[in-house]
PDB file of C-alpha atoms and ligand atoms in Angstrom:
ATOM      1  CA  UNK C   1    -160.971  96.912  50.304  1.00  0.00           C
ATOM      2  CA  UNK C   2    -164.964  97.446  50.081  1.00  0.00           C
ATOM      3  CA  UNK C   3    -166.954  99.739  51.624  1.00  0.00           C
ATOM      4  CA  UNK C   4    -170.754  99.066  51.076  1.00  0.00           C
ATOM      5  CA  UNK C   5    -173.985 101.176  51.394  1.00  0.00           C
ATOM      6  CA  UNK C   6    -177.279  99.623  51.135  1.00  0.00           C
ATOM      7  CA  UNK C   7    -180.225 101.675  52.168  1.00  0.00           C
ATOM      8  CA  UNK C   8    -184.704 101.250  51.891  1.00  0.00           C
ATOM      9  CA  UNK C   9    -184.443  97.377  53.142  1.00  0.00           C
ATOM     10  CA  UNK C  10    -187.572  98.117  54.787  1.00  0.00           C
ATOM     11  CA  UNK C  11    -187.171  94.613  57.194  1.00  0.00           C
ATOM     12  CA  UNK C  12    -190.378  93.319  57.983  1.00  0.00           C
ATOM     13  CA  UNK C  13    -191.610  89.966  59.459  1.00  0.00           C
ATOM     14  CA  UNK C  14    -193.931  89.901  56.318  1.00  0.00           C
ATOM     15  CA  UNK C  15    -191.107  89.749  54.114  1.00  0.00           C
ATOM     16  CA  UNK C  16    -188.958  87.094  55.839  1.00  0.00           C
ATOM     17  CA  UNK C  17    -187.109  86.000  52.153  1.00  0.00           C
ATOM     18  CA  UNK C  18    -186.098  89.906  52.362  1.00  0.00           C
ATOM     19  CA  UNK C  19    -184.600  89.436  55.613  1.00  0.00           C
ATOM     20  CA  UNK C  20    -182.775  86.123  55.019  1.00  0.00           C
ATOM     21  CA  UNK C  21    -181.230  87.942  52.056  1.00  0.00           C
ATOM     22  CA  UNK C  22    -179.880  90.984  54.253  1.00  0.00           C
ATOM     23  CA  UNK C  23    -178.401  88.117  56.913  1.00  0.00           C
ATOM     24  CA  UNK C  24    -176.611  86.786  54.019  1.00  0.00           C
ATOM     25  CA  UNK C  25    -175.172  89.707  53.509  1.00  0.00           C
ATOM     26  CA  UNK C  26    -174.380  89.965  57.162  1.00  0.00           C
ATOM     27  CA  UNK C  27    -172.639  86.309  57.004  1.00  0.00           C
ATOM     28  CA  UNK C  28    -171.054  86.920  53.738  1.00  0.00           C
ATOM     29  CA  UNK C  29    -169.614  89.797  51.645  1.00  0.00           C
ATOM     30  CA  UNK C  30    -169.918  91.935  54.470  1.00  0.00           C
ATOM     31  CA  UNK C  31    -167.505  90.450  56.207  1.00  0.00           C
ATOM     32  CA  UNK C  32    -165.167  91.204  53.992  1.00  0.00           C
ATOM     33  CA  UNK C  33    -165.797  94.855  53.706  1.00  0.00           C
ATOM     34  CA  UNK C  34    -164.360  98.428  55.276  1.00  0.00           C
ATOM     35  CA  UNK C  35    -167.545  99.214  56.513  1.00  0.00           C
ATOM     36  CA  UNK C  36    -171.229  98.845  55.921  1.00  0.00           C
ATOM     37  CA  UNK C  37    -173.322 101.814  55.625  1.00  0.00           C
ATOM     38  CA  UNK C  38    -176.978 101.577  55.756  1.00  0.00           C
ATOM     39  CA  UNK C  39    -178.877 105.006  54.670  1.00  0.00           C
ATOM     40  CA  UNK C  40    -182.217 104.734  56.377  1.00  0.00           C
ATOM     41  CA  UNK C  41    -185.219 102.574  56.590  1.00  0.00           C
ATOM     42  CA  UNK C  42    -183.289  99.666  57.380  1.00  0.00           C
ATOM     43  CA  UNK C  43    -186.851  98.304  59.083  1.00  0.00           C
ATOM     44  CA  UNK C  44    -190.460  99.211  57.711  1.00  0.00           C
ATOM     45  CA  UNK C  45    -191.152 100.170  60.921  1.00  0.00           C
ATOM     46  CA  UNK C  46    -189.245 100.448  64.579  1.00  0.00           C
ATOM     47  CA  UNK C  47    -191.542 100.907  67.272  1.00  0.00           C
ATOM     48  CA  UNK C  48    -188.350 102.168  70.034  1.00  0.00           C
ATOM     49  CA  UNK C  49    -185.567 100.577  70.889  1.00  0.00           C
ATOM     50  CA  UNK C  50    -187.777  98.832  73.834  1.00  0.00           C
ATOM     51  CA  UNK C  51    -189.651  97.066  71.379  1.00  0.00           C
ATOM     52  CA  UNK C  52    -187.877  95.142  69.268  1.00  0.00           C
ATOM     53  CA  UNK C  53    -190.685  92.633  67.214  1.00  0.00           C
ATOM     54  CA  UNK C  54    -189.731  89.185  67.575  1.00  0.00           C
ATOM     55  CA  UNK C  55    -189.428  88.707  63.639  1.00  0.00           C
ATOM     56  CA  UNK C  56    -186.599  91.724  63.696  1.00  0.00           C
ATOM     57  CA  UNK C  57    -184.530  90.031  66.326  1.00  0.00           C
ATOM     58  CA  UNK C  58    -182.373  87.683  64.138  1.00  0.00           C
ATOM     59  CA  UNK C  59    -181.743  91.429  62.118  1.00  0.00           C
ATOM     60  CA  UNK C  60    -180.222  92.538  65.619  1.00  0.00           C
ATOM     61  CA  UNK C  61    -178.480  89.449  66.038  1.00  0.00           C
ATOM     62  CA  UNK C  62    -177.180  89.624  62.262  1.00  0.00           C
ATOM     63  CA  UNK C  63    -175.572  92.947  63.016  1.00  0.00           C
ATOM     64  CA  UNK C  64    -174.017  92.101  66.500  1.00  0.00           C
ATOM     65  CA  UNK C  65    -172.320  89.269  64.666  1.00  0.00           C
ATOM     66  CA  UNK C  66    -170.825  91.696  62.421  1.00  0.00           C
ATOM     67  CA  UNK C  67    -170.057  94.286  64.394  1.00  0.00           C
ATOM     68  CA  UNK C  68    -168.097  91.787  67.032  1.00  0.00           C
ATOM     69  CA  UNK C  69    -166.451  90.335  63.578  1.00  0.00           C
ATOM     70  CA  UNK C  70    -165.021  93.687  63.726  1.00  0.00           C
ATOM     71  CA  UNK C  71    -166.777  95.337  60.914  1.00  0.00           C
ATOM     72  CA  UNK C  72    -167.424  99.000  61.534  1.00  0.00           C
ATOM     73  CA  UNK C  73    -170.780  99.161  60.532  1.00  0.00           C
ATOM     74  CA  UNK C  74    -172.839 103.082  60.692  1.00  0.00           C
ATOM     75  CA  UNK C  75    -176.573 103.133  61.044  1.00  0.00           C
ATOM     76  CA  UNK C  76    -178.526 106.504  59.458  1.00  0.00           C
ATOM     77  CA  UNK C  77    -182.144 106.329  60.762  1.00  0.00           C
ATOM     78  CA  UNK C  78    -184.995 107.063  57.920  1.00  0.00           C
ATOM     79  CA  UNK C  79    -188.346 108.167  57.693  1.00  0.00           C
ATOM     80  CA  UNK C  80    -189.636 104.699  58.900  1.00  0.00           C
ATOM     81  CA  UNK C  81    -187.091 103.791  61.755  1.00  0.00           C
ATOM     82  CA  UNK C  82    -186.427 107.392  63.340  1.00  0.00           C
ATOM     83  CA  UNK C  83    -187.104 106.529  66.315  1.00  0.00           C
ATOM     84  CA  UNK C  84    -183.897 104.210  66.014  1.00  0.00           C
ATOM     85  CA  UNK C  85    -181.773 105.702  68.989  1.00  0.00           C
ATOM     86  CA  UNK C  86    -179.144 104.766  71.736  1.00  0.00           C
ATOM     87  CA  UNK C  87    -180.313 101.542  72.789  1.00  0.00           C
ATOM     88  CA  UNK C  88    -180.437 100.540  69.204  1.00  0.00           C
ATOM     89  CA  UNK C  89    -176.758 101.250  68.700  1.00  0.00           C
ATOM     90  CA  UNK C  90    -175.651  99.603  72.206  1.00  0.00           C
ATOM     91  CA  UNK C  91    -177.566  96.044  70.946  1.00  0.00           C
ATOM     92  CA  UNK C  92    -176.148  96.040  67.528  1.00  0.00           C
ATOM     93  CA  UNK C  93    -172.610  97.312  67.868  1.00  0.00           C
ATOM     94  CA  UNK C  94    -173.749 100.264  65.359  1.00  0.00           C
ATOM     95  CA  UNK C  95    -172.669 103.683  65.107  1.00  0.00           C
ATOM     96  CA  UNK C  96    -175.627 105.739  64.530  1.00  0.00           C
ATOM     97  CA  UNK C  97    -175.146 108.749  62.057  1.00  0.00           C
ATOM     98  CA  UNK C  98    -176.256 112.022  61.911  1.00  0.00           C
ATOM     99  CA  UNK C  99    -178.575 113.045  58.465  1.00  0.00           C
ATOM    100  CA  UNK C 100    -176.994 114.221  56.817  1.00  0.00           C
ATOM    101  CA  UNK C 101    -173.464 113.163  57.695  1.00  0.00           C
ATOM    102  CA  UNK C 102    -170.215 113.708  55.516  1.00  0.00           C
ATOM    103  CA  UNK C 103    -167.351 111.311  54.871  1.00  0.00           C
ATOM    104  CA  UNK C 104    -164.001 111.169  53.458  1.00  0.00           C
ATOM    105  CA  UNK C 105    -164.451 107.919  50.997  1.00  0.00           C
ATOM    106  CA  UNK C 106    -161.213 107.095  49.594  1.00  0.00           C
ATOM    107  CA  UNK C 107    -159.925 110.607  48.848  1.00  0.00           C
ATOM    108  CA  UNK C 108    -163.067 112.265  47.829  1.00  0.00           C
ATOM    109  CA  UNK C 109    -165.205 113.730  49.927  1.00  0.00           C
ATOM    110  CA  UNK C 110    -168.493 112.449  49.796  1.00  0.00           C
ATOM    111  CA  UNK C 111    -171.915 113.465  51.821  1.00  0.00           C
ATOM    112  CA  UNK C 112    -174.707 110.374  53.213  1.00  0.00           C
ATOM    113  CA  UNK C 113    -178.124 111.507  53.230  1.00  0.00           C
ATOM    114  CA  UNK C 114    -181.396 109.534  53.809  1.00  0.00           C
ATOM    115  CA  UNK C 115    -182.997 111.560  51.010  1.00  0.00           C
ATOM    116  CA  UNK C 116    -186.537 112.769  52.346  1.00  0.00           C
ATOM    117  CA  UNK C 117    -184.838 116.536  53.662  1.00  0.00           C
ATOM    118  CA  UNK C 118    -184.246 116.663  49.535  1.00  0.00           C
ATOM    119  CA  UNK C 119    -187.880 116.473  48.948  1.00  0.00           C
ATOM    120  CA  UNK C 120    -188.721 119.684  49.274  1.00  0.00           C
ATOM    121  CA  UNK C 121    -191.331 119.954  46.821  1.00  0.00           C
ATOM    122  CA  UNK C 122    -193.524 117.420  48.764  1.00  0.00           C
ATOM    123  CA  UNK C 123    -195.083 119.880  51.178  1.00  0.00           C
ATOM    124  CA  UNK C 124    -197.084 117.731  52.887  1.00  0.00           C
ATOM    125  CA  UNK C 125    -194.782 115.201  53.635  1.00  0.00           C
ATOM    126  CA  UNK C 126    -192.360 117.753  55.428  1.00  0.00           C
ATOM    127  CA  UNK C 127    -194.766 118.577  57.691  1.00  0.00           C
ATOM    128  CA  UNK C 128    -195.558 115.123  58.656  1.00  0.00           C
ATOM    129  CA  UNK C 129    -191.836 114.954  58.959  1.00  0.00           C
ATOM    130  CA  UNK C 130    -191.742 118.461  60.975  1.00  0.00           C
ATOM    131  CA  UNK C 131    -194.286 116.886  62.983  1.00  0.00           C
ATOM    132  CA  UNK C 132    -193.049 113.612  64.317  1.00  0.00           C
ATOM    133  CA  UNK C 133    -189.094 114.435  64.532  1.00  0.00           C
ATOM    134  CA  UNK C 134    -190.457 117.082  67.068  1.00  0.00           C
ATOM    135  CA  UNK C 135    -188.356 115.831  70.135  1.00  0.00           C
ATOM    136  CA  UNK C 136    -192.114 116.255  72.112  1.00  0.00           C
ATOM    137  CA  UNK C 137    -194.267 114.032  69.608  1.00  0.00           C
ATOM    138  CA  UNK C 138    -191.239 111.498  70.183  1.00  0.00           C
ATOM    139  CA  UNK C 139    -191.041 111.346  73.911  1.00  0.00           C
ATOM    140  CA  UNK C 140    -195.063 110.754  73.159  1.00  0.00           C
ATOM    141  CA  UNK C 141    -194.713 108.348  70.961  1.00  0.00           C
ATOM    142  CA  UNK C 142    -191.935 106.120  73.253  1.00  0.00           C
ATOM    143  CA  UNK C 143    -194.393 106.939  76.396  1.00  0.00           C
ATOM    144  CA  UNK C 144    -197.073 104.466  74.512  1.00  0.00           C
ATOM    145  CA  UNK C 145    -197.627 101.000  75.113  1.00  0.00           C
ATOM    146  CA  UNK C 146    -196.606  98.758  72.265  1.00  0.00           C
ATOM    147  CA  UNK C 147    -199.977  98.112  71.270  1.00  0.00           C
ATOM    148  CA  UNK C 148    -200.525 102.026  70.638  1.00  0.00           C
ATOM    149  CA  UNK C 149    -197.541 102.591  68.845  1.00  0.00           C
ATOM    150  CA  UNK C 150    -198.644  99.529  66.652  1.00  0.00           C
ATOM    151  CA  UNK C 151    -201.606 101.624  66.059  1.00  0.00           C
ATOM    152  CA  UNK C 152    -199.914 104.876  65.589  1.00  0.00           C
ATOM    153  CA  UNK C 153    -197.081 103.381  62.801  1.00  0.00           C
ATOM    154  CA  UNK C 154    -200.484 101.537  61.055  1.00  0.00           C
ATOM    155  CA  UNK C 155    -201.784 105.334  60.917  1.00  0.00           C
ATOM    156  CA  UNK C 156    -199.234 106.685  59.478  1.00  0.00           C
ATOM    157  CA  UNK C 157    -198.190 104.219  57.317  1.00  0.00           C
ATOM    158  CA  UNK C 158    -202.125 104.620  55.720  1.00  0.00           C
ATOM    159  CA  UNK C 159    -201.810 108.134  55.683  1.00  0.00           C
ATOM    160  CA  UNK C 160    -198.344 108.030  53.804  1.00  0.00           C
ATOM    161  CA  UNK C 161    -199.397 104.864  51.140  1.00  0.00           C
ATOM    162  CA  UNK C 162    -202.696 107.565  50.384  1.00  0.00           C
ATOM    163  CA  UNK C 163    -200.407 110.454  49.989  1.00  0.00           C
ATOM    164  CA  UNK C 164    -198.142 108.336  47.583  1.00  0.00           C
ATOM    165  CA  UNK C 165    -200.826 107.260  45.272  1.00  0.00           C
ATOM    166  CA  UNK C 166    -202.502 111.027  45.214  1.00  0.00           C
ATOM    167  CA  UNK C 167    -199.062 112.725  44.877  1.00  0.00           C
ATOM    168  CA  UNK C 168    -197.226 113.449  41.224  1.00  0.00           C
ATOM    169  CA  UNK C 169    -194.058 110.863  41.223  1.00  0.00           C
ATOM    170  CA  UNK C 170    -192.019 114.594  40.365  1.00  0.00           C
ATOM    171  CA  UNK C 171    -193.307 116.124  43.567  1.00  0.00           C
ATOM    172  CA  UNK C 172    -191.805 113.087  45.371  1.00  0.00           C
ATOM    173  CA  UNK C 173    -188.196 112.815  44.078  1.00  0.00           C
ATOM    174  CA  UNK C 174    -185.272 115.267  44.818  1.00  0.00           C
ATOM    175  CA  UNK C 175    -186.052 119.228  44.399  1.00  0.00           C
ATOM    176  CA  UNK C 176    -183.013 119.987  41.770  1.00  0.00           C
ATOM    177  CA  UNK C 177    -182.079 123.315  44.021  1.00  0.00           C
ATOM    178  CA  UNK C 178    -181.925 121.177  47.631  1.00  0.00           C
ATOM    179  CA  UNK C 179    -179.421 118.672  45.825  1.00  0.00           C
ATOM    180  CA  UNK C 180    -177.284 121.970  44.851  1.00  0.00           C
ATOM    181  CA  UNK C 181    -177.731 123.264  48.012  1.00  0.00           C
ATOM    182  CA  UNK C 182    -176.217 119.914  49.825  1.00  0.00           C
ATOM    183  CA  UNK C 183    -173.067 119.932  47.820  1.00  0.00           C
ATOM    184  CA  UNK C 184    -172.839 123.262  48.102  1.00  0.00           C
ATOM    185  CA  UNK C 185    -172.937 123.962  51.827  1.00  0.00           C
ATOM    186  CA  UNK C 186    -170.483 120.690  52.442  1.00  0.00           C
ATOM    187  CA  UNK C 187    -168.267 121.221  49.714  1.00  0.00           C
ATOM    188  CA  UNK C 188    -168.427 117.279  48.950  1.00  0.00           C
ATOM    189  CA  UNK C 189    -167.643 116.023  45.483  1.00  0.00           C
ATOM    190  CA  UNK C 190    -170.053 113.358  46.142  1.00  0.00           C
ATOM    191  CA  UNK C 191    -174.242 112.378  47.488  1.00  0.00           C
ATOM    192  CA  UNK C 192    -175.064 109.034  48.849  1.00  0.00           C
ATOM    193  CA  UNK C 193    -178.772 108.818  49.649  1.00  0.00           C
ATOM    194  CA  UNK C 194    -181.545 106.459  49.234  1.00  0.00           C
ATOM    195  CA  UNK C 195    -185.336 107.489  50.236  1.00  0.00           C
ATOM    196  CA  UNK C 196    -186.565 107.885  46.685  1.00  0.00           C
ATOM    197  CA  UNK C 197    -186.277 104.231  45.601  1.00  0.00           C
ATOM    198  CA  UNK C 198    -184.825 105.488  42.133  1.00  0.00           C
ATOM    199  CA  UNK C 199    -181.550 103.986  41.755  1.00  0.00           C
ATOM    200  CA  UNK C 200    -179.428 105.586  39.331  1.00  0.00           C
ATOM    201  CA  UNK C 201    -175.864 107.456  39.397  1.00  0.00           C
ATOM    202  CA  UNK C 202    -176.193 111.113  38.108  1.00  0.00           C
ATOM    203  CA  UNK C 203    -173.639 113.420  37.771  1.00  0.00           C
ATOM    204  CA  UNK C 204    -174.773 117.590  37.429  1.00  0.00           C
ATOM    205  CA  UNK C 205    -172.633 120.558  37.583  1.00  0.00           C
ATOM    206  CA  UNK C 206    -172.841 122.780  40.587  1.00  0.00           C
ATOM    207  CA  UNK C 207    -170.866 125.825  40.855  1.00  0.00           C
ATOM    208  CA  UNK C 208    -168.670 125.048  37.605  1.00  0.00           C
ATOM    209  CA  UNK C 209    -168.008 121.463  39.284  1.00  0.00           C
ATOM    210  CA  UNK C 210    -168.910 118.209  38.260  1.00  0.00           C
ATOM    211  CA  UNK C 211    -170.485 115.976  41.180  1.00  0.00           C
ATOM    212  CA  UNK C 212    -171.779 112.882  41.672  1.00  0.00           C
ATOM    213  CA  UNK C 213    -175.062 111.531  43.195  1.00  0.00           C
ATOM    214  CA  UNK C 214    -175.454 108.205  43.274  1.00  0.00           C
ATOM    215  CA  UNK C 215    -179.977 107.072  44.696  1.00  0.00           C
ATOM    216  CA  UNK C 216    -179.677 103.596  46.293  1.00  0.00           C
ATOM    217  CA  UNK C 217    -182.342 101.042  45.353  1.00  0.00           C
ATOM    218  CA  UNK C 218    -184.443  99.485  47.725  1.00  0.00           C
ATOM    219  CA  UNK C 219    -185.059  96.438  48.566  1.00  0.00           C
ATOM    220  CA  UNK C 220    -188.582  95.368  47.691  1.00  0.00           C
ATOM    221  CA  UNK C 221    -187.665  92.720  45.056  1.00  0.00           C
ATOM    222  CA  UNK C 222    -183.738  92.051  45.188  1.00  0.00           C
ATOM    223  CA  UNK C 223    -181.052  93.403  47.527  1.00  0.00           C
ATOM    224  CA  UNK C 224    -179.434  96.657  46.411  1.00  0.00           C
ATOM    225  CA  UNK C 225    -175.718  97.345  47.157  1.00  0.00           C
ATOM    226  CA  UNK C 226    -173.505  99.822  46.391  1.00  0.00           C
ATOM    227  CA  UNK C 227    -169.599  98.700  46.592  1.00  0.00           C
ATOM    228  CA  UNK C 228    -166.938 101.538  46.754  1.00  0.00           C
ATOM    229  CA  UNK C 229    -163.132 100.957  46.430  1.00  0.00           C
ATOM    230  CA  UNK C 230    -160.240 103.623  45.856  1.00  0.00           C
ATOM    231  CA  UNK C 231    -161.289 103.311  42.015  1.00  0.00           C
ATOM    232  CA  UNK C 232    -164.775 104.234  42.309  1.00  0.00           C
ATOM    233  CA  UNK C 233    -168.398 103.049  42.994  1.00  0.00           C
ATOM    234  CA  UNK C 234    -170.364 100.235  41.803  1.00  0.00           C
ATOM    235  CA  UNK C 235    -174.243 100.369  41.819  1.00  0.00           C
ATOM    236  CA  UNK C 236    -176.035  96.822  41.802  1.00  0.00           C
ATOM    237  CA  UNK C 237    -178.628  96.356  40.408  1.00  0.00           C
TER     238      UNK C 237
HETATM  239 MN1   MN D 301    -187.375 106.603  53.224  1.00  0.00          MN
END
């Protein structure tokens, strides 16, 4: 058996060839599998669970299919769908999981992460995140109409795409001593974590122990899937 973790789709009705690829996957191989994980910024952007756009309603539909199919399927929210909650789980079927949130994967344990709490070096962008994970500036944000939080994710969406182009790539990616710091205080063996868009498997020593941190891809230009089995894990692309 499979279990497969995706993460970084970043669903949007601009990028319907994106979505028919993930419903694919919803129809196909995932059928199949143990599970499906998805590790954050499944959608560019999710307004509240009250406002689903019509574009992203197939997506919901997708994942109620495979959830009835019997397919346990676990929903982290990211930095661009946190204010995925209850009512988002209760449509799809999903179980959503806390960030980060440790597994046992076949034997070894193993910890899933979006990946933005391992920026540390990106100052700014933690206090954006500070800012609107603040239970107040969410109850805010849901007591909008749709039309102002259309405006509000177009704000911050600018802000973020100017703070990405003025911002060292270095300063964005994982801070070595948060990484160590995550193994550490779980005691996994192995990291599962999108966020930076840098797939890649690494494996560092921390403590004296060899671990394992495998950065799913995104999604921008071909699907990205990770496939575990009792013999290991398989990044594609
Ligand atoms: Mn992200």
């Amino acid at each position: 058996m499979t279990t497969l973790f995706i993460s970084d789709l970043h669903l949007a009705g601009e990028r319907p060839q994106i979505i028919a690829q993930f419903l694919d996957l919803l129809r196909g191989e995932a059928r199949a599998a143990e599970a499906l994980y998805i590790l954050g910024d499944l959608f560019e952007a999710w307004l509240g669970d009250d406002a689903v756009l019509p574009d992203l309603a197939p997506v919901i539909d997708g994942l109620r299919a495979l959830s009835d199919s019997g397919v346990p399927l676990f929903v982290m929210a990211g930095n661009r769908d946190f204010l995925m909650g209850e009512g988002f789980a209760a449509m799809t079927g999903a179980r959503l999981l806390d960030d980060p949130t440790p597994i046992d994967l076949y034997g070894t344990p193993t910890l899933l992460m979006h990946g933005d709490t391992l920026c540390t070096d990106d100052l700014a962008y933690q206090q954006v995140r500070a800012q609107v994970r603040d239970p107040a500036w969410i109850a805010h944000a849901l007591s909008m109409s749709i039309e102002e939080r259309i405006e509000t994710a177009r704000r911050l969406r600018q802000q973020s795409q100017a703070h990405t182009r003025s911002t060292a790539e270095a300063i964005m990616d994982v801070n070595p001593d948060a990484v160590a710091q995550a193994f550490r205080e779980h005691g996994v063996e192995r990291l599962i974590h999108g966020h930076t868009h840098r797939p890649g498997v690494h494996h560092t020593v921390v403590d004296g122990r060899t671990v394992e941190r495998i950065v799913l891809g995104d999604w921008y230009s071909q699907a990205s899937l990770l496939r575990c089995t009792a013999e290991g894990c398989e990044l594609t692309p």
